[in-house]
mmCIF file of C-alpha atoms in Angstrom:
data_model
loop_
_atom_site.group_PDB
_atom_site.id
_atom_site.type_symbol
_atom_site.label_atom_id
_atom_site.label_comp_id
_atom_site.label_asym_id
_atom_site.label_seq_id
_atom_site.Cartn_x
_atom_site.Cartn_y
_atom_site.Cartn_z
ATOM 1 C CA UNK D 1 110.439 68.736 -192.465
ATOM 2 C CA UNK D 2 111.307 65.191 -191.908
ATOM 3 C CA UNK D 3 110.890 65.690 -187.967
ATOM 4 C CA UNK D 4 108.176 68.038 -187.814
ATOM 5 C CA UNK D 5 104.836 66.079 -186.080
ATOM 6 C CA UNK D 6 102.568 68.607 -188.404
ATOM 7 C CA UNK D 7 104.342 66.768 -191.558
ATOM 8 C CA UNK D 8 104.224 63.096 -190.321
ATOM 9 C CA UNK D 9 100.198 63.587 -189.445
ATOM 10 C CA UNK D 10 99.549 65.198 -193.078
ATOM 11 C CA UNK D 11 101.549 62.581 -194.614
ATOM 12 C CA UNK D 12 99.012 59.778 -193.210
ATOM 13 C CA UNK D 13 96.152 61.658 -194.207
ATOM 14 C CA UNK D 14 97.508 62.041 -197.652
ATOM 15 C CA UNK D 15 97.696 58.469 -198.179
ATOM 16 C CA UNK D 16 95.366 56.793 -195.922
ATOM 17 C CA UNK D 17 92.050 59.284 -196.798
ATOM 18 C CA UNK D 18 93.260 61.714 -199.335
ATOM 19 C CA UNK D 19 94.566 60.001 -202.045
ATOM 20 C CA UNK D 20 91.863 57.818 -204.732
ATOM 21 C CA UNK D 21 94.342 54.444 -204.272
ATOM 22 C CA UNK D 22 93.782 55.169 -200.512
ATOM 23 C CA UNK D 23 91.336 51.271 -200.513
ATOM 24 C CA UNK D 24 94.677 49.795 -202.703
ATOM 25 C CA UNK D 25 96.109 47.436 -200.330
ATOM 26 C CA UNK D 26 99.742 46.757 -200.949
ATOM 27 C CA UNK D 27 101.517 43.425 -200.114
ATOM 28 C CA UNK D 28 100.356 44.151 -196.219
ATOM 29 C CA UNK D 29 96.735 44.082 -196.954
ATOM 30 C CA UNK D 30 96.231 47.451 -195.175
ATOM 31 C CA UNK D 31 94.039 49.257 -197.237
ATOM 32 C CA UNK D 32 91.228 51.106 -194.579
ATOM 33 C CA UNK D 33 93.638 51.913 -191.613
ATOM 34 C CA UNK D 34 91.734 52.637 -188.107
ATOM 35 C CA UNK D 35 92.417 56.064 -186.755
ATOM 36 C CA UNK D 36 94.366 54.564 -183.944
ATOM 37 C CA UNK D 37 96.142 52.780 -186.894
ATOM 38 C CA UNK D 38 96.786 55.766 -188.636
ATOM 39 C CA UNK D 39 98.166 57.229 -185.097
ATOM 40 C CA UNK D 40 100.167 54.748 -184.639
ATOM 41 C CA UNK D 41 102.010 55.005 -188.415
ATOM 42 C CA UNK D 42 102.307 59.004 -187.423
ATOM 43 C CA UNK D 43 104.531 57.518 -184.860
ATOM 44 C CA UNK D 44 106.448 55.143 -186.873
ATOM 45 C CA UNK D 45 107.467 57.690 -189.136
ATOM 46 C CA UNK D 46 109.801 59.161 -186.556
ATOM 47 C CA UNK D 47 112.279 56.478 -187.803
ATOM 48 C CA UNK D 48 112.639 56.303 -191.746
ATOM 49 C CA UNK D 49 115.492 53.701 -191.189
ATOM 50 C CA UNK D 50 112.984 50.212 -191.602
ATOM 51 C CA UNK D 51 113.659 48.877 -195.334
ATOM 52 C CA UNK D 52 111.152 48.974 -197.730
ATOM 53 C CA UNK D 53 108.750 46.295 -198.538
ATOM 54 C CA UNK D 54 108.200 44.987 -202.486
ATOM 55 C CA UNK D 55 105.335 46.692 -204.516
ATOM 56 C CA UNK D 56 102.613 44.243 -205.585
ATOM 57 C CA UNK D 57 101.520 44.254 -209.325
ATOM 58 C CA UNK D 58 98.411 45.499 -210.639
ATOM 59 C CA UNK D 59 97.602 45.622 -214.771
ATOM 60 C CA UNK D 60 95.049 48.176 -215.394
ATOM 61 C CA UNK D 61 93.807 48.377 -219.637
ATOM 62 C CA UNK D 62 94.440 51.297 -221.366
ATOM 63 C CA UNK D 63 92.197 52.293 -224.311
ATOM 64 C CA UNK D 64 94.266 51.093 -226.838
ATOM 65 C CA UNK D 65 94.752 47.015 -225.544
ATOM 66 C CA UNK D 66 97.871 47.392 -224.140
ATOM 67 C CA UNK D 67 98.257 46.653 -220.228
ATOM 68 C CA UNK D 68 99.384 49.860 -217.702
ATOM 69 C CA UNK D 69 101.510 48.101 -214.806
ATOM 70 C CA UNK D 70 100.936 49.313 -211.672
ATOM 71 C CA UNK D 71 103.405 48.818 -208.720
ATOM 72 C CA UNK D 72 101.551 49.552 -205.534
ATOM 73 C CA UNK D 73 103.632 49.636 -202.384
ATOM 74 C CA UNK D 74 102.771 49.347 -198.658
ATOM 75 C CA UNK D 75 100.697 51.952 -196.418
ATOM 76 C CA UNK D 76 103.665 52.644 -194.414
ATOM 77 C CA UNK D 77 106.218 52.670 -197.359
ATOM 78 C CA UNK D 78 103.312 54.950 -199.104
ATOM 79 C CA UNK D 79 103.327 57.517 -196.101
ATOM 80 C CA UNK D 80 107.066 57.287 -195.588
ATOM 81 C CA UNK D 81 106.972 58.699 -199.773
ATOM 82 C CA UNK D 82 104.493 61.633 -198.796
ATOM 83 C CA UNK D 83 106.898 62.485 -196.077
ATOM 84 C CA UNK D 84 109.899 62.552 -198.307
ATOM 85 C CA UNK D 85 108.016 64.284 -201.067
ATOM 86 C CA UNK D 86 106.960 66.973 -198.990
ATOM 87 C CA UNK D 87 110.836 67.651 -198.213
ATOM 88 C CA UNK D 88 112.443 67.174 -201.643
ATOM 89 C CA UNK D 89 108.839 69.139 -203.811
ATOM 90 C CA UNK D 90 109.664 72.774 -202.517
ATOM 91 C CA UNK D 91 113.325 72.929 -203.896
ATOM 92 C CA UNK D 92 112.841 70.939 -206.946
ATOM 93 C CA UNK D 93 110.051 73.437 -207.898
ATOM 94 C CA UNK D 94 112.333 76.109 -207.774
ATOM 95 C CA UNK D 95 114.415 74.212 -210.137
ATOM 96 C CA UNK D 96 112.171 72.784 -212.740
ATOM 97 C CA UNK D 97 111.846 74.038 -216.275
ATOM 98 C CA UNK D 98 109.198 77.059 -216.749
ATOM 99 C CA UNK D 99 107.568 74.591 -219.792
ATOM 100 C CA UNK D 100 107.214 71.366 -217.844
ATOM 101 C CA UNK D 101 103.263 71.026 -216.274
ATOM 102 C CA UNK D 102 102.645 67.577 -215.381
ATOM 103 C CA UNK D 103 102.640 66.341 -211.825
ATOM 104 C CA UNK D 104 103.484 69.620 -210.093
ATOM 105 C CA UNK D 105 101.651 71.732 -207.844
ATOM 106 C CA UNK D 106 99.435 74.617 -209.145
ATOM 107 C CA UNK D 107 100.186 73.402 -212.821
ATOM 108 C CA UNK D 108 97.190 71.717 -214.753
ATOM 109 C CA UNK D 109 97.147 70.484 -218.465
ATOM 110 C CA UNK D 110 95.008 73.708 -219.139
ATOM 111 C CA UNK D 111 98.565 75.524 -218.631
ATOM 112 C CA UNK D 112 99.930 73.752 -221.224
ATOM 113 C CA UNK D 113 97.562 74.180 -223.792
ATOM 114 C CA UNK D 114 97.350 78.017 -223.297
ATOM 115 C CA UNK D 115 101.080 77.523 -223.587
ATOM 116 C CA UNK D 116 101.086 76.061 -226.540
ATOM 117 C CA UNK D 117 98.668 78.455 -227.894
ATOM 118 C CA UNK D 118 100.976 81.349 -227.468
ATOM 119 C CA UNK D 119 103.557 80.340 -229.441
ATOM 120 C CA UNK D 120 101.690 79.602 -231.893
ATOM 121 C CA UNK D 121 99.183 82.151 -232.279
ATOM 122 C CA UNK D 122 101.715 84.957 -233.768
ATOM 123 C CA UNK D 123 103.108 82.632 -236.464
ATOM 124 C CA UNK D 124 102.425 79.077 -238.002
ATOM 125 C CA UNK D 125 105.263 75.935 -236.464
ATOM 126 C CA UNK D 126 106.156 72.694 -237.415
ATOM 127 C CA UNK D 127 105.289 70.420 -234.444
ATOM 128 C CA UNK D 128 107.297 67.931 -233.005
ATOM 129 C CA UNK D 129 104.390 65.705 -231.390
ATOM 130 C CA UNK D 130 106.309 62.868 -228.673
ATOM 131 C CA UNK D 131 105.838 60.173 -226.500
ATOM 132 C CA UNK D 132 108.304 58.438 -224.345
ATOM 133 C CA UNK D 133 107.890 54.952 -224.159
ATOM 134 C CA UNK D 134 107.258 53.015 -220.745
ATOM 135 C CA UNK D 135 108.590 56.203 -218.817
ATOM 136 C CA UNK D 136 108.048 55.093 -215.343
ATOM 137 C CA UNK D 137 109.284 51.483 -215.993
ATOM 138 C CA UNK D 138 112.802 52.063 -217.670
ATOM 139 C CA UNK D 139 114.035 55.586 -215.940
ATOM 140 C CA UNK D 140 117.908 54.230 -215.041
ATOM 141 C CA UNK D 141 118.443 54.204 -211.364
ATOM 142 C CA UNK D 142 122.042 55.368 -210.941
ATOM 143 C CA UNK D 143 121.440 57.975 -213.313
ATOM 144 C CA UNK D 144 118.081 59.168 -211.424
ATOM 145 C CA UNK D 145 119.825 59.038 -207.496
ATOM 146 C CA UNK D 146 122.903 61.058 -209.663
ATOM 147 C CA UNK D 147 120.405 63.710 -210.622
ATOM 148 C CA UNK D 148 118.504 64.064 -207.459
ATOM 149 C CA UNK D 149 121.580 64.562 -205.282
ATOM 150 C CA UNK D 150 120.016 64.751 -201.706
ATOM 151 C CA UNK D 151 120.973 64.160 -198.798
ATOM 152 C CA UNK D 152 122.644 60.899 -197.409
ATOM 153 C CA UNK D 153 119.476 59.874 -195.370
ATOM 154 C CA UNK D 154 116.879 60.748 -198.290
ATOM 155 C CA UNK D 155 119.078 59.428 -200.796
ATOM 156 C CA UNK D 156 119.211 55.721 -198.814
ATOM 157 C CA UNK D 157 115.821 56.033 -198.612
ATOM 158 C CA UNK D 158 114.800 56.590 -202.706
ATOM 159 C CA UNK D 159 117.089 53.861 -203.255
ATOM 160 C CA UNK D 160 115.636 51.735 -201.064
ATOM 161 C CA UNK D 161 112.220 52.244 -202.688
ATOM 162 C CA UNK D 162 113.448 52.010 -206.431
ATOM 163 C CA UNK D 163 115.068 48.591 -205.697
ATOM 164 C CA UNK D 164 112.265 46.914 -203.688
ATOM 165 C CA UNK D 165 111.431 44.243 -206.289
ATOM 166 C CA UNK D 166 107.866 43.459 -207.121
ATOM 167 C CA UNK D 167 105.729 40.816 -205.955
ATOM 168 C CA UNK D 168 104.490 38.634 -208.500
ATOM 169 C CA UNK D 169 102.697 35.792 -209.050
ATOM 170 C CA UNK D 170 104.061 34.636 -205.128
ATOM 171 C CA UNK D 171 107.421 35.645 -205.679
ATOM 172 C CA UNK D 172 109.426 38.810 -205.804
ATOM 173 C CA UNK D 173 110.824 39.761 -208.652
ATOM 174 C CA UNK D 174 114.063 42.359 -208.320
ATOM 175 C CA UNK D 175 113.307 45.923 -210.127
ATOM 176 C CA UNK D 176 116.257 46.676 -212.012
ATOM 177 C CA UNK D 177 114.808 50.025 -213.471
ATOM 178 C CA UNK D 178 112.030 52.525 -213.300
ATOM 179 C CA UNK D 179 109.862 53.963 -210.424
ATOM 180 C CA UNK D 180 106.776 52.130 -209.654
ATOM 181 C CA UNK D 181 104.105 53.727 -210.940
ATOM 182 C CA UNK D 182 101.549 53.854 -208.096
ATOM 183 C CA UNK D 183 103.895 55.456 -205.720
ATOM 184 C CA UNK D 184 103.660 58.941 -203.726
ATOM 185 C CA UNK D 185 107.048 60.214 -205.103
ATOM 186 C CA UNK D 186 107.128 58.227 -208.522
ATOM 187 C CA UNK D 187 105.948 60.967 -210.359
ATOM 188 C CA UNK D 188 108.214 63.661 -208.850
ATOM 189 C CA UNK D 189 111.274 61.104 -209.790
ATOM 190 C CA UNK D 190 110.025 60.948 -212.963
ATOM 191 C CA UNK D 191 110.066 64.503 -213.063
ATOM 192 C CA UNK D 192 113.188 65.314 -211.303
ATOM 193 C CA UNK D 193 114.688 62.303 -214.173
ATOM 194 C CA UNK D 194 113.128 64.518 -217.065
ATOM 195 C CA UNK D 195 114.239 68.024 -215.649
ATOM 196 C CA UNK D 196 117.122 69.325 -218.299
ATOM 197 C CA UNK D 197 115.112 67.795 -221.032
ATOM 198 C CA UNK D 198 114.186 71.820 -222.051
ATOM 199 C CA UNK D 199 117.371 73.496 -221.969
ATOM 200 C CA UNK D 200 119.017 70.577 -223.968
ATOM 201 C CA UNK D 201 117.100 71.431 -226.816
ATOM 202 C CA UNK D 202 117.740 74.697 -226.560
ATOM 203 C CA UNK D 203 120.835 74.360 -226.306
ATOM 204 C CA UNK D 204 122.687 76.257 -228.901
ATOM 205 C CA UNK D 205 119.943 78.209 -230.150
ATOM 206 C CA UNK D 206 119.994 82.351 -230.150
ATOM 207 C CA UNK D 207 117.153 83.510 -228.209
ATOM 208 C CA UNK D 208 115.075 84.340 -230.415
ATOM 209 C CA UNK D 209 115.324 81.297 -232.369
ATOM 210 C CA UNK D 210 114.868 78.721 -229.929
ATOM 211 C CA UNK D 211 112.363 76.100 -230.200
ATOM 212 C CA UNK D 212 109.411 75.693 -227.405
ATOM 213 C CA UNK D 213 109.274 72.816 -225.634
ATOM 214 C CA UNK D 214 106.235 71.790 -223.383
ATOM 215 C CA UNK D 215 105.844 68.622 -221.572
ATOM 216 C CA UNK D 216 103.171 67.288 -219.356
ATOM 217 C CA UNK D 217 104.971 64.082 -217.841
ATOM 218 C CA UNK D 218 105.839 61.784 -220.109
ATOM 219 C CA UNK D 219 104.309 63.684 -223.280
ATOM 220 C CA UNK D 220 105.956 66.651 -225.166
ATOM 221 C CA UNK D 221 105.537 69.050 -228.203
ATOM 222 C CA UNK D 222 108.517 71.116 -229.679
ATOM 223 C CA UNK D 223 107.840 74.175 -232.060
ATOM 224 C CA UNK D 224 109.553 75.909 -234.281
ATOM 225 C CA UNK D 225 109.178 77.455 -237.607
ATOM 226 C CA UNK D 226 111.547 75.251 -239.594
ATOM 227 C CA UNK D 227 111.293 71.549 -240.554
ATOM 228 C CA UNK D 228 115.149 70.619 -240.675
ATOM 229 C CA UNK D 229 115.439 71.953 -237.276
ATOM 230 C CA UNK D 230 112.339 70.288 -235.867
ATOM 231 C CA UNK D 231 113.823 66.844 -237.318
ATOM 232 C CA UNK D 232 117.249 67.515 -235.954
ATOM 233 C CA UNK D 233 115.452 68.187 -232.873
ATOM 234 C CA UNK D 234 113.873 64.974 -233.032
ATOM 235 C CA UNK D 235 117.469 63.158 -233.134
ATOM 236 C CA UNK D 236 118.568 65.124 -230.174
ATOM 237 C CA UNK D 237 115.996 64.399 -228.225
ATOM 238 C CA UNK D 238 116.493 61.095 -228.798
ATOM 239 C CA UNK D 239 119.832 60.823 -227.844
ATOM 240 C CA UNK D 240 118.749 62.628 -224.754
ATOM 241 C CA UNK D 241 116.693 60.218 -223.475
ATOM 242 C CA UNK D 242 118.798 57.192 -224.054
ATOM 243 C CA UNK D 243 121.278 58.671 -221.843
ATOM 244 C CA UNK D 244 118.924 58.119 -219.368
ATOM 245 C CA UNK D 245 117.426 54.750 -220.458
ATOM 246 C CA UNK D 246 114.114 55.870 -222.123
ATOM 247 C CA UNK D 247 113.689 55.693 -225.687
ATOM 248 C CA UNK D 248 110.639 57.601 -228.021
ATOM 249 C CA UNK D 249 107.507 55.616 -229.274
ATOM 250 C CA UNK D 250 107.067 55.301 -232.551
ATOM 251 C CA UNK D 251 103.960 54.731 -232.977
ATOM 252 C CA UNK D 252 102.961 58.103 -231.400
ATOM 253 C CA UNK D 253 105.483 60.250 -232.567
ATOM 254 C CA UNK D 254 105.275 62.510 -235.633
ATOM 255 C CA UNK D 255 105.722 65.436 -237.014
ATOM 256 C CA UNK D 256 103.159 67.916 -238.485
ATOM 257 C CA UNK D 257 102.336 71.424 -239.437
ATOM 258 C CA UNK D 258 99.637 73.564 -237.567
ATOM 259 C CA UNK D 259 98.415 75.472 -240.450
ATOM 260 C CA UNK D 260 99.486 73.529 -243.750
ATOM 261 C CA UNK D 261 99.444 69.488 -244.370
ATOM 262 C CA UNK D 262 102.461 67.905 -243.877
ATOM 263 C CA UNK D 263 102.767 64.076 -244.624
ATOM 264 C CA UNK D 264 99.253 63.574 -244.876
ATOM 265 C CA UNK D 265 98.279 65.297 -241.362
ATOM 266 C CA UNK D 266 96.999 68.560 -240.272
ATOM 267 C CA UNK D 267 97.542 69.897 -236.424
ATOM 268 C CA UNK D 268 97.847 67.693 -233.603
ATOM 269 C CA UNK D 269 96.717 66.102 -230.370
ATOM 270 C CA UNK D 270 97.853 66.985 -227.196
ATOM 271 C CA UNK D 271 96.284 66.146 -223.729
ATOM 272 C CA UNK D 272 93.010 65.094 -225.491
ATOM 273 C CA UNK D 273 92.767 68.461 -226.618
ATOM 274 C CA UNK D 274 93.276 68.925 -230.988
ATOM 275 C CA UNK D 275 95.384 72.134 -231.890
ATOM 276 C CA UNK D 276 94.791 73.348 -235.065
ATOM 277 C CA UNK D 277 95.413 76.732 -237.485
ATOM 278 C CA UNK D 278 92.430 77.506 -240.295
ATOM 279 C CA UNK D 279 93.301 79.605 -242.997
ATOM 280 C CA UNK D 280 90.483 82.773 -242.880
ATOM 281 C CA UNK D 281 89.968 85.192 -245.405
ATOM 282 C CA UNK D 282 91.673 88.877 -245.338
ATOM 283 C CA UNK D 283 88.779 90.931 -243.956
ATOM 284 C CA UNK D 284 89.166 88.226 -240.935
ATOM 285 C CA UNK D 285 92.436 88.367 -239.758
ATOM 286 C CA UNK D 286 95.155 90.212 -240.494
ATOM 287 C CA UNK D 287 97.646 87.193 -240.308
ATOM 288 C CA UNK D 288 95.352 85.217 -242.527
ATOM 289 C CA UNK D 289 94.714 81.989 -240.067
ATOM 290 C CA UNK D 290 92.506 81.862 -236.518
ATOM 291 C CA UNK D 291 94.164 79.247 -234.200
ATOM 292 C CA UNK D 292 91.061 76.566 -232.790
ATOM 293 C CA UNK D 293 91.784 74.351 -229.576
ATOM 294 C CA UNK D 294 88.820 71.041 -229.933
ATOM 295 C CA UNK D 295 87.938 68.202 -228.107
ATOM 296 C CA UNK D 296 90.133 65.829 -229.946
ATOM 297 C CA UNK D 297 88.038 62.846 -232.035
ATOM 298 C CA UNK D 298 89.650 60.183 -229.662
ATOM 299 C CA UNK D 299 88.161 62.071 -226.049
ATOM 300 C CA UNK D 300 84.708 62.395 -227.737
ATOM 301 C CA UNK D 301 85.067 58.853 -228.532
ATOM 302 C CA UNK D 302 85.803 57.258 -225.580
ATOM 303 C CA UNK D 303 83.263 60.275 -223.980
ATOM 304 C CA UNK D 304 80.471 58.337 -225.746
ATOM 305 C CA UNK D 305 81.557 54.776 -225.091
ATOM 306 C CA UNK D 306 81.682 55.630 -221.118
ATOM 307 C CA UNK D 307 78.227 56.766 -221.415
ATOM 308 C CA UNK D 308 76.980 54.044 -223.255
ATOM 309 C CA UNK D 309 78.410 51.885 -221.482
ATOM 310 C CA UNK D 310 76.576 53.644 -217.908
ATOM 311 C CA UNK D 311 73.184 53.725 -219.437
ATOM 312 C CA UNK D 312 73.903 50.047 -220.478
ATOM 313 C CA UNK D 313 74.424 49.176 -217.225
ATOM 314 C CA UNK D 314 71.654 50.978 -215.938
ATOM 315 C CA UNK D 315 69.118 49.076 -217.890
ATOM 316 C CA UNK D 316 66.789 47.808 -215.604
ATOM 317 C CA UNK D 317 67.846 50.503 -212.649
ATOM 318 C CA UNK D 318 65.585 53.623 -212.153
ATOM 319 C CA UNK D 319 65.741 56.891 -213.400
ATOM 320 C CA UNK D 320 67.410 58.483 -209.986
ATOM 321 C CA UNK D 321 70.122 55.566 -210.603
ATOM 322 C CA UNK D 322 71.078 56.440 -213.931
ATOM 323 C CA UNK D 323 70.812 60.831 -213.336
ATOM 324 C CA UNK D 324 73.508 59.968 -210.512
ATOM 325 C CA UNK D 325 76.010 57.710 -212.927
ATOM 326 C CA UNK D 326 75.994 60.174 -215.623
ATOM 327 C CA UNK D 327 76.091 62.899 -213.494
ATOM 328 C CA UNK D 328 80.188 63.489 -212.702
ATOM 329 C CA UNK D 329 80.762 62.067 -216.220
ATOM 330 C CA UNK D 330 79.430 64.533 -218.378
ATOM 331 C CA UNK D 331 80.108 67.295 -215.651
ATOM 332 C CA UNK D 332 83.849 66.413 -215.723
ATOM 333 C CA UNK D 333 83.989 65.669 -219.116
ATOM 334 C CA UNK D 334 82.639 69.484 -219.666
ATOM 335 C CA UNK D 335 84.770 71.597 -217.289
ATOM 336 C CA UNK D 336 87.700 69.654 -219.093
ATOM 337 C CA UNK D 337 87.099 71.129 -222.485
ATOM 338 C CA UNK D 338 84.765 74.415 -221.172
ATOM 339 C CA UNK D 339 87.746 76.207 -222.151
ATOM 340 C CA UNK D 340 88.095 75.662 -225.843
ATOM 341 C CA UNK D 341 86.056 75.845 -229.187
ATOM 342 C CA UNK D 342 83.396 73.024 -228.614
ATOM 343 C CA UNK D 343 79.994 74.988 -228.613
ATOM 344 C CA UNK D 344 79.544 72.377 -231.991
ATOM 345 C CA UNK D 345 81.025 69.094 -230.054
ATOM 346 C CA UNK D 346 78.832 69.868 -226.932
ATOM 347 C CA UNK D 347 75.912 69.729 -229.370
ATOM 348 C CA UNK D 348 76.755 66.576 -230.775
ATOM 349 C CA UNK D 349 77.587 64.696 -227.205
ATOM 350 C CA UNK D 350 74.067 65.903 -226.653
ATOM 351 C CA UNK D 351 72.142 65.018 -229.323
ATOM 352 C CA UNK D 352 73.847 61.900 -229.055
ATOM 353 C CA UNK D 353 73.151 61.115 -225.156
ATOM 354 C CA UNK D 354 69.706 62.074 -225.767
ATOM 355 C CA UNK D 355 69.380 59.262 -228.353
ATOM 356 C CA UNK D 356 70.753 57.143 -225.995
ATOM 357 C CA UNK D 357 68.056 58.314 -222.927
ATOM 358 C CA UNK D 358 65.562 58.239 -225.625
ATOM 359 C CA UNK D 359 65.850 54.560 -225.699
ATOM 360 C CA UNK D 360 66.385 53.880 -222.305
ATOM 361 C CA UNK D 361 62.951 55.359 -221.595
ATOM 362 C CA UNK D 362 60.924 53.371 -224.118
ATOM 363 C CA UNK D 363 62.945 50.266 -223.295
ATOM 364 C CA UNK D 364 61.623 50.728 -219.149
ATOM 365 C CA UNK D 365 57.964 52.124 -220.311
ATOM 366 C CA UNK D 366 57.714 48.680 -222.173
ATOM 367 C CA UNK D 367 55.956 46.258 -220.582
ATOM 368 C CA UNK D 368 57.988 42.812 -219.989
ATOM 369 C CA UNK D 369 55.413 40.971 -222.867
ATOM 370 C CA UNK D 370 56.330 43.986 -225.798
ATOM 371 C CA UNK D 371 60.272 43.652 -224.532
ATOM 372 C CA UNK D 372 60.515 39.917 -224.838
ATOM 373 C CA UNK D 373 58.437 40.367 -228.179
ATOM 374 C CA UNK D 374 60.834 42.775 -229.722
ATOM 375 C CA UNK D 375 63.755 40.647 -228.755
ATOM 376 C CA UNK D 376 61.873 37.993 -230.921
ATOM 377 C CA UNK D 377 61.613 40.059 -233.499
ATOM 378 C CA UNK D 378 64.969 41.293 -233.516
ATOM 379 C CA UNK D 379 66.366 37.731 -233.292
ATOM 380 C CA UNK D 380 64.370 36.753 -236.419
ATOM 381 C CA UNK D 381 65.094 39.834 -238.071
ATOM 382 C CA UNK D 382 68.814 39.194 -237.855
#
């Protein structure tokens, strides 16, 4: 795979015109290669033996305040990754865990959720909701290159790439753990770091009685009927993970029931989706609950600040403008959640956006006089 010309080309493509961080220039500036650029890196990639160059640092804002850090390497180091992932993906596919769905090839976060659904459906579980902290930035290296085992040439080359350092601020700074997160094989090293996660908490379990575990990336539930196991699951897992230098958040891990309150909470969120059991009458079911998958409160949220904040934007643009910014927003935001119960939240983004259009149209039928007079008026209102 590493020699074959058909590999090397689709490699390029991937990162040079595929991928979305294809205009993210690394510490080369190359962001927009020319196709006898990107003929000449097909070449280059004959020889996988140049070192790698450091990953320049990019801080992107999550929703809650806190900073995401980015480490974005070089075109070439970026293609030389595709190349290398394209070897190393098929074998640790037949390897990974059956419950493990983020990152991999013909697995979506739809999977999980179904997943999830069918263990719970037959029978009420505690939940075991988790979140490891700063994956990508504190996986251990020596424990990572022990796991993935390859061969002399790809394991050079992984190494290579996990100790580049990171430019910052004009200097390079040496990486002493983690995969940089903005790299073609980070996430399958994140995954190949996670992979045993499963069967260690399962470990020791009859069949029958062992917990499910499901984990998109760096997120994971664990069921099971009983709350002493679900909190010595929680101290396992724990240990688990500090073998390997990560360590659970706090702040987003809990534990809850899906049918009945436990410590003031009721279901749980998972992929932005809210997983909950409702007790139903005996005529309704025979197992006296229904099991409802929602938008969770947080997506429909930050669903209406994003559009807010488009027709905001779009204040004095026209009405062709504004139909092709909300557009892919509400269009993706509805094939995400077309497959759970949210005929009632679909109504209320809605009603909602069509308060927001409302005003948008009165606001550009107004002539410039009536707008600066309302402002005016507002101004002396307040």
């Amino acid at each position: 795979m590493l020699r074959s010309f058909s590999a090397r080309a689709l490699a390029v493509r991937q990162v040079s015109q595929d991928n979305r961080g294809k205009r993210t220039p690394g510490v080369d500036g190359v962001a927009r290669p020319t196709p006898a650029a990107r003929m000449r890196l097909v070449e280059t990639l004959r020889h996988l033996d140049a070192p790698a160059a450091p990953v320049r640092r990019i801080e992107i804002p999550k929703p809650n305040g806190e900073m995401r850090l980015l480490g974005i390497p070089t075109m070439a180091d970026r293609a030389r990754q595709a190349l290398v992932k394209l070897a190393l993906e098929p074998e640790w596919e037949a390897k990974f865990e059956p419950n493990s769905y983020g990152f991999r090839p013909g697995r979506a976060p739809h999977d999980a959720i179904g997943a999830i659904y069918n263990f719970i459906s037959r029978k009420p579980k505690y939940v075991l909701d988790g979140d490891i902290e700063k994956c990508f930035d504190r996986i251990d290296h020596e424990k990572l290159l022990a796991k993935l085992n390859a061969i002399p040439h790809i394991q050079k080359l992984v190494r290579g790439w996990l100790k580049a350092g990171i430019f910052v601020g004009g200097e390079v700074i040496p990486s002493q753990a983690g995969t940089p997160q903005g790299g073609v094989i980070s996430p399958l090293l994140a995954n190949i770091a996670l992979h045993g996660f499963e069967g260690a908490m399962q470990a020791g379990f009859p069949q029958k009685q062992r917990p499910a575990i499901i984990r998109y990336a760096d997120d994971f539930v664990i069921l099971h009927p009983e709350l002493a196991v679900i909190e010595s699951l929680r101290q396992r897992a724990e240990a688990w993970l500090r073998d390997i230098g990560l360590n659970l958040k706090e702040a987003k891990t809990s534990i809850t029931h899906t049918l009945v309150p436990h410590e003031g909470r009721l279901g749980f969120d998972f992929l932005g989706f809210h997983i909950r059991q409702y007790p139903v009458g005996r005529l309704h079911s025979r197992r006296g609950y229904k099991t409802l998958i929602k938008p969770s409160k947080k997506a429909q949220q930050r669903h209406l600040r994003e559009l807010k904040a488009v027709v905001r934007q779009h204040r004095g643009s026209n009405q062709t403008a504004l139909i092709a910014a909300l557009n892919p927003k509400i269009r993706g935001w509805a094939r995400y959640y077309r497959t759970c119960s949210a005929k009632r939240v679909f109504a209320r983004m809605d009603s909602q956006l069509h308060w927001k259009l409302r005003r948008w149209a009165k606001r550009r039928a107004a002539s410039p006089q009536e707008r600066s007079l309302a402002k005016t008026t507002l101004v002396a209102t307040r």
